[in-house]
Amino acid sequence: MASAIRRAAGRVAAVMLIASSSLTAQAAELAPTPKPPAPGVSATLDSARAERGARMSVAIFTYGPGAFVFEKFGHIALALTDSTTGEDLALNWGMFDFDQPNFLARFLTGDTKYWMAGYRTADFNAAYMGENRTIRQLDLQLTAVQRGAIADFVRWNAQDANKYYRYDYYADNCATRVRDVLNWALRGQLDVPFAEPGSGRTWRNETARITASDPLVYPGIQVALGRNADHVLTKWEESFLPDLLANHLAALTVNDVNGAPVQLVARDSVLFTADRAPMPEVAPSRVPMALVLGVVLAVLVVLLSGAGSTLARCVLVAFSGLWFGVGGLLGTALLLAGAVTKHAPYMGANLTVLQLHPLMLLAAVVVTVALWRRTRTGAAAGVAALVALLSVVGLTLQLVPVLSQQSGVVLAVVVPVQVAFAVAVGRLRPRVRPDGATP
């Protein structure tokens, strides 16, 4: 959900709240300072906040999907406007830098550092209009103290010691940061209503819905996410998506300075409407298509294993090496991601490791060699049978509710092919020793 402002920054004049745009080792090692007190903790502080907040307004801007896959999830900014000083900043918590030390390693292990930056609101919005992305504006009905407190929080968050955070795609991103700031200023008034069940969404389905048109990301997500990504989200959890957070805030009632209930969003409007195709409302069902693919591949494996031509053998051997080699590498990556990286909350507890696993790397050698020689060995038959058995066990576990995982797309493709390779190896003539016995 990284912002497209990295490209837009070259086209608009930006006012940065942060002096440096790169993560330095010195800044990363600074100990964070305590967060400012929430409203209601200090009467003296609240008095100063009320004075400043009286001349301020606070709004939220959400930005619709863009062209690139990381832009399809949308973006969000919290805008502060001071009518006296003229300060008008859109605060963006989606900043990152490819030049950060060890960026690739941090990205792969889930330890990417993001931070907040401020831009002139008009320029920030103009950049997204230029990218043909819908802009929605929510004007918030906050008390003067709450508005002043948010300004205090932003100044604190902009300091080098406090600005960096570990980006978490689902739990700590640009949208959840805005949600958390508001909840802090409202002294937890989002806690109860946002703890309610959402609209039946899951992290897997929402990600699949948004990436459905990407031929690489969509299947990659299905492989990577484990059972934890299939639980039904609360409104709090749904707020990882800017549009859903905006919807929940627009329906929220909070208490004003006198304790009377008021709508948090005073005005909900569309600043700019893109002319691109809208996102699908639900994730498409790709299981039937995946099953057709899996069955077709499985039939081809069996047919090629019985064909006598050299071409058929070459095609089968090439597919075997590719299938088991790629599957083994993916399975190894899945195990590492679920065990030793910070992606574990979403990629751990993943039954896909019964479909794709390191044993397939051994199969890439012994099964492929057996198919090339057209001779069944005990090692090839045993490994092929074990790979197929694990795959069928993974499919069977879907019948156990506590273990069920919504990765039908993966099962539909992988299970038939794994079984087909076991059948293909079983059809080979056994290897005969010089004494005439079979090993």
PDB file of C-alpha atoms in Angstrom, residues 19 138 145 310 363:
ATOM      1  CA  ALA A  19      14.513  16.719   7.366  1.00  0.00           C
ATOM      2  CA  LEU A 138     -13.982  13.270   5.035  1.00  0.00           C
ATOM      3  CA  VAL A 145      -8.776  20.022  22.110  1.00  0.00           C
ATOM      4  CA  THR A 310      11.755 -38.989 -27.484  1.00  0.00           C
ATOM      5  CA  ALA A 363      11.938 -35.304  -6.243  1.00  0.00           C
TER       6      ALA A 363
END
